[in-house]
């Protein structure tokens, strides 16, 4: 499901493209299921990076079956059921050598820099595939990689969330947020969440949010301060950007941490610098995760201690409708695409 130019969902259409050849160290994965992220909306809307090749197709999250091995691959076999880590890195720069692939000077994401999973086959580095337990369905698996990796690094590595701390999660119906609510509970933190509408609020509570603020009904910063007796929370997980940045900073306790992994509604935010130094706030950026974080979080998912949340499954041919649903913010959790065999 490709697009030949950037634009609205209507640019997406079916097309025949050549089957990729796995290069040295790569495997060819036959895609069984894939999933949509906000990143796919940004990639589709453009503007495209200079030199981007069209037709292009997105989707970072892939689950499928290894069908061919490139030269030198010994870590997996044809027929293995796998999920794909969508973080692409050079493996050779100072950051990769330190195990910090998300800081790679040549960092990329499947479906952003290179075509992704919205096809029958995708070629990826063999070191990016992880075997799925036999009882783990492809649709469920496709809902895991990008959001669980992002949420894990954000909360566990970057924010160093500790037992008993209080955390506020914005955009609680998103894929990363629905993973983050669960990870925070596993870490023993108390979770507050912001979302819109009673249905999404009920689902966030079911997932483990202690209190949910409906952003259509209340000022979430005021409510956060009220329920914490004006202390504020230890950590805020941000992905909205411009409309919420100032309030997110106001919600923090002294010495608090704001961790941001996105900017779905605008990339410039207002920061009160005096408040920043007086409260000794830390603002931390995060993106994706490294290999060890991917291994840690997928192990907990495979042990069923963290649960991928699926909003809806569409056939891949209906990718345009899936984009429209995500663009309208109508989902709770991941929108998954099933590729017909
Ligand atoms: Zn690198």
GROMACS .gro file of C-alpha atoms and ligand atoms in nm:
model
  342
    1UNK     CA    1   0.000   0.000   0.000
    2UNK     CA    2   0.208   0.284  -0.139
    3UNK     CA    3   0.198   0.658  -0.200
    4UNK     CA    4   0.364   0.839  -0.489
    5UNK     CA    5   0.349   1.182  -0.332
    6UNK     CA    6   0.292   1.319   0.020
    7UNK     CA    7  -0.058   1.434   0.116
    8UNK     CA    8  -0.383   1.325   0.277
    9UNK     CA    9  -0.495   0.964   0.328
   10UNK     CA   10  -0.624   0.962  -0.031
   11UNK     CA   11  -0.266   0.936  -0.165
   12UNK     CA   12  -0.246   0.576  -0.038
   13UNK     CA   13  -0.318   0.308  -0.295
   14UNK     CA   14  -0.237  -0.052  -0.383
   15UNK     CA   15   0.048  -0.115  -0.627
   16UNK     CA   16   0.286  -0.389  -0.737
   17UNK     CA   17   0.645  -0.329  -0.630
   18UNK     CA   18   0.949  -0.556  -0.669
   19UNK     CA   19   1.003  -0.816  -0.396
   20UNK     CA   20   1.298  -0.696  -0.185
   21UNK     CA   21   1.622  -0.897  -0.191
   22UNK     CA   22   1.782  -0.957   0.149
   23UNK     CA   23   2.135  -0.816   0.148
   24UNK     CA   24   2.430  -0.939   0.350
   25UNK     CA   25   2.327  -0.980   0.714
   26UNK     CA   26   1.961  -0.930   0.630
   27UNK     CA   27   1.654  -1.152   0.629
   28UNK     CA   28   1.344  -1.133   0.417
   29UNK     CA   29   1.030  -1.137   0.631
   30UNK     CA   30   0.693  -1.231   0.488
   31UNK     CA   31   0.465  -0.983   0.661
   32UNK     CA   32   0.165  -1.137   0.840
   33UNK     CA   33   0.059  -0.830   1.035
   34UNK     CA   34   0.180  -0.474   1.076
   35UNK     CA   35   0.065  -0.174   1.277
   36UNK     CA   36   0.020   0.198   1.239
   37UNK     CA   37   0.194   0.472   1.441
   38UNK     CA   38   0.166   0.851   1.446
   39UNK     CA   39   0.498   0.849   1.265
   40UNK     CA   40   0.318   0.708   0.960
   41UNK     CA   41   0.089   1.011   0.948
   42UNK     CA   42   0.389   1.248   0.953
   43UNK     CA   43   0.568   1.046   0.683
   44UNK     CA   44   0.261   1.043   0.462
   45UNK     CA   45   0.181   1.413   0.512
   46UNK     CA   46   0.535   1.520   0.430
   47UNK     CA   47   0.712   1.726   0.322
   48UNK     CA   48   0.936   1.439   0.209
   49UNK     CA   49   1.307   1.443   0.289
   50UNK     CA   50   1.509   1.546  -0.017
   51UNK     CA   51   1.600   1.243  -0.224
   52UNK     CA   52   1.321   1.024  -0.088
   53UNK     CA   53   1.229   0.758  -0.342
   54UNK     CA   54   0.868   0.706  -0.450
   55UNK     CA   55   0.658   0.500  -0.451
   56UNK     CA   56   0.709   0.477  -0.074
   57UNK     CA   57   0.530   0.267   0.184
   58UNK     CA   58   0.537   0.300   0.559
   59UNK     CA   59   0.471   0.104   0.879
   60UNK     CA   60   0.743   0.040   1.137
   61UNK     CA   61   0.577  -0.245   1.323
   62UNK     CA   62   0.603  -0.585   1.158
   63UNK     CA   63   0.530  -0.944   1.260
   64UNK     CA   64   0.578  -1.227   1.016
   65UNK     CA   65   0.775  -1.530   0.903
   66UNK     CA   66   1.138  -1.536   0.790
   67UNK     CA   67   1.127  -1.652   0.429
   68UNK     CA   68   1.484  -1.602   0.298
   69UNK     CA   69   1.825  -1.546   0.453
   70UNK     CA   70   2.083  -1.306   0.314
   71UNK     CA   71   2.452  -1.400   0.305
   72UNK     CA   72   2.617  -1.461   0.642
   73UNK     CA   73   2.298  -1.491   0.849
   74UNK     CA   74   2.322  -1.763   1.111
   75UNK     CA   75   2.100  -1.631   1.390
   76UNK     CA   76   1.767  -1.740   1.244
   77UNK     CA   77   1.613  -1.980   0.997
   78UNK     CA   78   1.354  -1.973   0.722
   79UNK     CA   79   1.016  -2.042   0.881
   80UNK     CA   80   1.089  -1.863   1.210
   81UNK     CA   81   0.795  -1.658   1.339
   82UNK     CA   82   0.935  -1.317   1.435
   83UNK     CA   83   0.875  -0.958   1.530
   84UNK     CA   84   1.097  -0.683   1.396
   85UNK     CA   85   1.274  -0.414   1.598
   86UNK     CA   86   1.211  -0.109   1.375
   87UNK     CA   87   1.516   0.087   1.503
   88UNK     CA   88   1.782   0.099   1.232
   89UNK     CA   89   2.138   0.197   1.320
   90UNK     CA   90   2.483   0.179   1.162
   91UNK     CA   91   2.642  -0.050   1.420
   92UNK     CA   92   2.976   0.128   1.387
   93UNK     CA   93   2.956   0.485   1.524
   94UNK     CA   94   3.062   0.578   1.879
   95UNK     CA   95   2.702   0.562   2.004
   96UNK     CA   96   2.631   0.222   1.848
   97UNK     CA   97   2.958   0.091   1.993
   98UNK     CA   98   2.837   0.211   2.334
   99UNK     CA   99   2.512   0.015   2.285
  100UNK     CA  100   2.311   0.332   2.242
  101UNK     CA  101   2.169   0.277   1.894
  102UNK     CA  102   1.893   0.542   1.930
  103UNK     CA  103   2.174   0.801   1.940
  104UNK     CA  104   2.332   0.661   1.620
  105UNK     CA  105   2.454   0.932   1.383
  106UNK     CA  106   2.273   0.744   1.106
  107UNK     CA  107   1.965   0.645   1.308
  108UNK     CA  108   1.650   0.560   1.118
  109UNK     CA  109   1.316   0.389   1.162
  110UNK     CA  110   1.167   0.126   0.936
  111UNK     CA  111   0.890   0.289   0.732
  112UNK     CA  112   1.039   0.637   0.772
  113UNK     CA  113   1.389   0.636   0.619
  114UNK     CA  114   1.329   0.314   0.423
  115UNK     CA  115   1.006   0.147   0.308
  116UNK     CA  116   0.832  -0.044   0.586
  117UNK     CA  117   0.588  -0.322   0.652
  118UNK     CA  118   0.289  -0.216   0.440
  119UNK     CA  119   0.375  -0.485   0.186
  120UNK     CA  120   0.390  -0.862   0.155
  121UNK     CA  121   0.766  -0.870   0.221
  122UNK     CA  122   1.024  -0.656   0.395
  123UNK     CA  123   1.402  -0.702   0.417
  124UNK     CA  124   1.554  -0.613   0.757
  125UNK     CA  125   1.885  -0.672   0.940
  126UNK     CA  126   1.888  -1.021   1.095
  127UNK     CA  127   1.991  -0.866   1.429
  128UNK     CA  128   1.659  -0.679   1.431
  129UNK     CA  129   1.438  -0.988   1.442
  130UNK     CA  130   1.325  -1.162   1.761
  131UNK     CA  131   1.151  -1.500   1.767
  132UNK     CA  132   0.790  -1.504   1.876
  133UNK     CA  133   0.656  -1.758   2.123
  134UNK     CA  134   0.444  -2.015   1.935
  135UNK     CA  135   0.124  -1.907   2.108
  136UNK     CA  136   0.168  -1.537   2.031
  137UNK     CA  137  -0.061  -1.422   1.745
  138UNK     CA  138   0.084  -1.207   1.466
  139UNK     CA  139  -0.179  -0.934   1.517
  140UNK     CA  140  -0.087  -0.905   1.885
  141UNK     CA  141   0.284  -0.911   1.807
  142UNK     CA  142   0.256  -0.632   1.548
  143UNK     CA  143   0.109  -0.408   1.820
  144UNK     CA  144   0.426  -0.435   2.029
  145UNK     CA  145   0.757  -0.307   1.888
  146UNK     CA  146   0.759   0.072   1.848
  147UNK     CA  147   0.529   0.166   2.134
  148UNK     CA  148   0.659  -0.071   2.400
  149UNK     CA  149   1.021   0.009   2.311
  150UNK     CA  150   0.952   0.384   2.328
  151UNK     CA  151   0.756   0.364   2.654
  152UNK     CA  152   1.016   0.140   2.819
  153UNK     CA  153   1.312   0.363   2.740
  154UNK     CA  154   1.116   0.676   2.833
  155UNK     CA  155   1.008   0.558   3.177
  156UNK     CA  156   1.265   0.301   3.286
  157UNK     CA  157   1.589   0.430   3.134
  158UNK     CA  158   1.533   0.803   3.088
  159UNK     CA  159   1.294   0.901   3.369
  160UNK     CA  160   1.426   0.628   3.605
  161UNK     CA  161   1.074   0.588   3.741
  162UNK     CA  162   1.078   0.441   4.089
  163UNK     CA  163   0.833   0.256   4.310
  164UNK     CA  164   0.587   0.491   4.480
  165UNK     CA  165   0.647   0.784   4.245
  166UNK     CA  166   0.361   0.967   4.079
  167UNK     CA  167   0.344   0.988   3.702
  168UNK     CA  168   0.117   1.181   3.467
  169UNK     CA  169   0.068   1.036   3.117
  170UNK     CA  170  -0.070   1.257   2.841
  171UNK     CA  171  -0.263   1.131   2.539
  172UNK     CA  172  -0.362   0.815   2.725
  173UNK     CA  173  -0.540   0.657   2.428
  174UNK     CA  174  -0.220   0.643   2.223
  175UNK     CA  175  -0.016   0.329   2.172
  176UNK     CA  176   0.288   0.446   2.371
  177UNK     CA  177   0.067   0.573   2.653
  178UNK     CA  178  -0.127   0.246   2.681
  179UNK     CA  179   0.208   0.065   2.709
  180UNK     CA  180   0.338   0.327   2.955
  181UNK     CA  181   0.041   0.291   3.193
  182UNK     CA  182   0.118  -0.080   3.225
  183UNK     CA  183   0.496  -0.037   3.259
  184UNK     CA  184   0.446   0.226   3.529
  185UNK     CA  185   0.217  -0.008   3.720
  186UNK     CA  186   0.472  -0.287   3.693
  187UNK     CA  187   0.732  -0.044   3.830
  188UNK     CA  188   0.510   0.033   4.128
  189UNK     CA  189   0.435   0.393   4.035
  190UNK     CA  190   0.100   0.571   4.075
  191UNK     CA  191  -0.044   0.668   3.739
  192UNK     CA  192  -0.257   0.969   3.645
  193UNK     CA  193  -0.363   1.005   3.282
  194UNK     CA  194  -0.511   1.265   3.049
  195UNK     CA  195  -0.748   1.172   2.768
  196UNK     CA  196  -1.074   1.287   2.611
  197UNK     CA  197  -1.423   1.145   2.653
  198UNK     CA  198  -1.573   0.899   2.905
  199UNK     CA  199  -1.503   0.585   2.696
  200UNK     CA  200  -1.130   0.648   2.668
  201UNK     CA  201  -1.116   0.750   3.033
  202UNK     CA  202  -1.280   0.421   3.136
  203UNK     CA  203  -1.031   0.223   2.927
  204UNK     CA  204  -0.733   0.408   3.074
  205UNK     CA  205  -0.864   0.325   3.423
  206UNK     CA  206  -0.905  -0.042   3.325
  207UNK     CA  207  -0.541  -0.045   3.216
  208UNK     CA  208  -0.428   0.080   3.555
  209UNK     CA  209  -0.451   0.458   3.567
  210UNK     CA  210  -0.557   0.559   3.919
  211UNK     CA  211  -0.714   0.885   3.804
  212UNK     CA  212  -0.800   1.002   3.455
  213UNK     CA  213  -0.854   1.366   3.365
  214UNK     CA  214  -1.082   1.439   3.069
  215UNK     CA  215  -0.913   1.726   2.887
  216UNK     CA  216  -1.250   1.835   2.744
  217UNK     CA  217  -1.392   1.876   3.093
  218UNK     CA  218  -1.110   1.995   3.320
  219UNK     CA  219  -0.776   2.177   3.323
  220UNK     CA  220  -0.547   1.878   3.368
  221UNK     CA  221  -0.266   2.081   3.528
  222UNK     CA  222  -0.498   2.225   3.791
  223UNK     CA  223  -0.647   1.879   3.860
  224UNK     CA  224  -0.304   1.718   3.887
  225UNK     CA  225  -0.197   1.980   4.140
  226UNK     CA  226  -0.526   1.944   4.327
  227UNK     CA  227  -0.508   1.566   4.366
  228UNK     CA  228  -0.143   1.585   4.475
  229UNK     CA  229  -0.215   1.859   4.734
  230UNK     CA  230  -0.030   2.114   4.516
  231UNK     CA  231   0.289   1.905   4.525
  232UNK     CA  232   0.279   1.795   4.160
  233UNK     CA  233   0.397   1.466   4.008
  234UNK     CA  234   0.748   1.326   3.983
  235UNK     CA  235   0.731   1.250   3.613
  236UNK     CA  236   0.523   1.372   3.317
  237UNK     CA  237   0.523   1.170   2.995
  238UNK     CA  238   0.463   1.413   2.706
  239UNK     CA  239   0.385   1.355   2.340
  240UNK     CA  240   0.138   1.632   2.254
  241UNK     CA  241   0.370   1.933   2.228
  242UNK     CA  242   0.260   2.293   2.180
  243UNK     CA  243  -0.090   2.289   2.338
  244UNK     CA  244   0.014   2.106   2.658
  245UNK     CA  245   0.385   2.183   2.713
  246UNK     CA  246   0.340   2.471   2.955
  247UNK     CA  247   0.081   2.284   3.164
  248UNK     CA  248   0.295   1.969   3.165
  249UNK     CA  249   0.581   2.167   3.323
  250UNK     CA  250   0.341   2.319   3.577
  251UNK     CA  251   0.231   1.970   3.685
  252UNK     CA  252   0.579   1.871   3.800
  253UNK     CA  253   0.690   1.852   4.161
  254UNK     CA  254   1.024   2.010   4.260
  255UNK     CA  255   1.303   1.804   4.107
  256UNK     CA  256   1.053   1.647   3.866
  257UNK     CA  257   1.125   1.509   3.521
  258UNK     CA  258   0.941   1.580   3.198
  259UNK     CA  259   1.008   1.311   2.938
  260UNK     CA  260   0.902   1.380   2.582
  261UNK     CA  261   0.889   1.136   2.291
  262UNK     CA  262   0.666   1.324   2.047
  263UNK     CA  263   0.488   1.636   1.929
  264UNK     CA  264   0.164   1.524   1.773
  265UNK     CA  265   0.014   1.876   1.797
  266UNK     CA  266   0.309   2.109   1.739
  267UNK     CA  267   0.681   2.125   1.808
  268UNK     CA  268   0.736   2.460   1.982
  269UNK     CA  269   0.651   2.483   2.353
  270UNK     CA  270   0.652   2.767   2.607
  271UNK     CA  271   0.894   2.716   2.896
  272UNK     CA  272   0.904   2.939   3.203
  273UNK     CA  273   1.280   2.947   3.262
  274UNK     CA  274   1.256   3.083   3.616
  275UNK     CA  275   1.022   2.800   3.715
  276UNK     CA  276   1.264   2.557   3.547
  277UNK     CA  277   1.562   2.650   3.763
  278UNK     CA  278   1.372   2.718   4.083
  279UNK     CA  279   1.200   2.378   4.068
  280UNK     CA  280   1.518   2.218   3.924
  281UNK     CA  281   1.309   2.049   3.659
  282UNK     CA  282   1.474   1.811   3.416
  283UNK     CA  283   1.347   1.800   3.059
  284UNK     CA  284   1.447   1.477   2.887
  285UNK     CA  285   1.406   1.383   2.523
  286UNK     CA  286   1.376   1.020   2.424
  287UNK     CA  287   1.321   0.822   2.109
  288UNK     CA  288   1.282   0.451   2.039
  289UNK     CA  289   1.529   0.234   2.235
  290UNK     CA  290   1.842   0.021   2.224
  291UNK     CA  291   1.871  -0.354   2.171
  292UNK     CA  292   1.887  -0.438   2.536
  293UNK     CA  293   1.573  -0.233   2.607
  294UNK     CA  294   1.398  -0.412   2.318
  295UNK     CA  295   1.495  -0.748   2.469
  296UNK     CA  296   1.382  -0.646   2.819
  297UNK     CA  297   1.040  -0.516   2.721
  298UNK     CA  298   0.955  -0.788   2.467
  299UNK     CA  299   1.042  -1.055   2.726
  300UNK     CA  300   0.783  -0.907   2.965
  301UNK     CA  301   0.529  -0.891   2.683
  302UNK     CA  302   0.593  -1.253   2.588
  303UNK     CA  303   0.553  -1.348   2.956
  304UNK     CA  304   0.214  -1.170   2.940
  305UNK     CA  305   0.311  -0.926   3.214
  306UNK     CA  306   0.255  -0.643   2.964
  307UNK     CA  307  -0.031  -0.659   2.718
  308UNK     CA  308  -0.048  -0.511   2.368
  309UNK     CA  309  -0.370  -0.312   2.337
  310UNK     CA  310  -0.537  -0.351   1.999
  311UNK     CA  311  -0.794  -0.096   1.890
  312UNK     CA  312  -0.898  -0.255   1.562
  313UNK     CA  313  -0.765  -0.490   1.294
  314UNK     CA  314  -0.809  -0.396   0.928
  315UNK     CA  315  -0.703  -0.586   0.615
  316UNK     CA  316  -0.394  -0.412   0.475
  317UNK     CA  317  -0.596  -0.309   0.169
  318UNK     CA  318  -0.791  -0.076   0.403
  319UNK     CA  319  -0.481   0.112   0.516
  320UNK     CA  320  -0.636   0.441   0.408
  321UNK     CA  321  -0.930   0.391   0.649
  322UNK     CA  322  -0.679   0.301   0.921
  323UNK     CA  323  -0.493   0.631   0.861
  324UNK     CA  324  -0.822   0.820   0.880
  325UNK     CA  325  -0.912   0.657   1.211
  326UNK     CA  326  -0.575   0.744   1.367
  327UNK     CA  327  -0.580   1.095   1.222
  328UNK     CA  328  -0.925   1.152   1.380
  329UNK     CA  329  -0.794   1.030   1.719
  330UNK     CA  330  -1.081   0.781   1.734
  331UNK     CA  331  -0.865   0.487   1.847
  332UNK     CA  332  -0.765   0.347   2.183
  333UNK     CA  333  -0.445   0.146   2.149
  334UNK     CA  334  -0.297   0.012   1.828
  335UNK     CA  335  -0.449  -0.004   1.483
  336UNK     CA  336  -0.327  -0.329   1.328
  337UNK     CA  337  -0.326  -0.432   0.961
  338UNK     CA  338  -0.355  -0.796   0.860
  339UNK     CA  339  -0.183  -0.905   0.541
  340UNK     CA  340  -0.381  -1.171   0.354
  341UNK     CA  341  -0.178  -1.488   0.293
  342LIG    ZN1  342   2.564   0.418   1.467
   0.00000   0.00000   0.00000
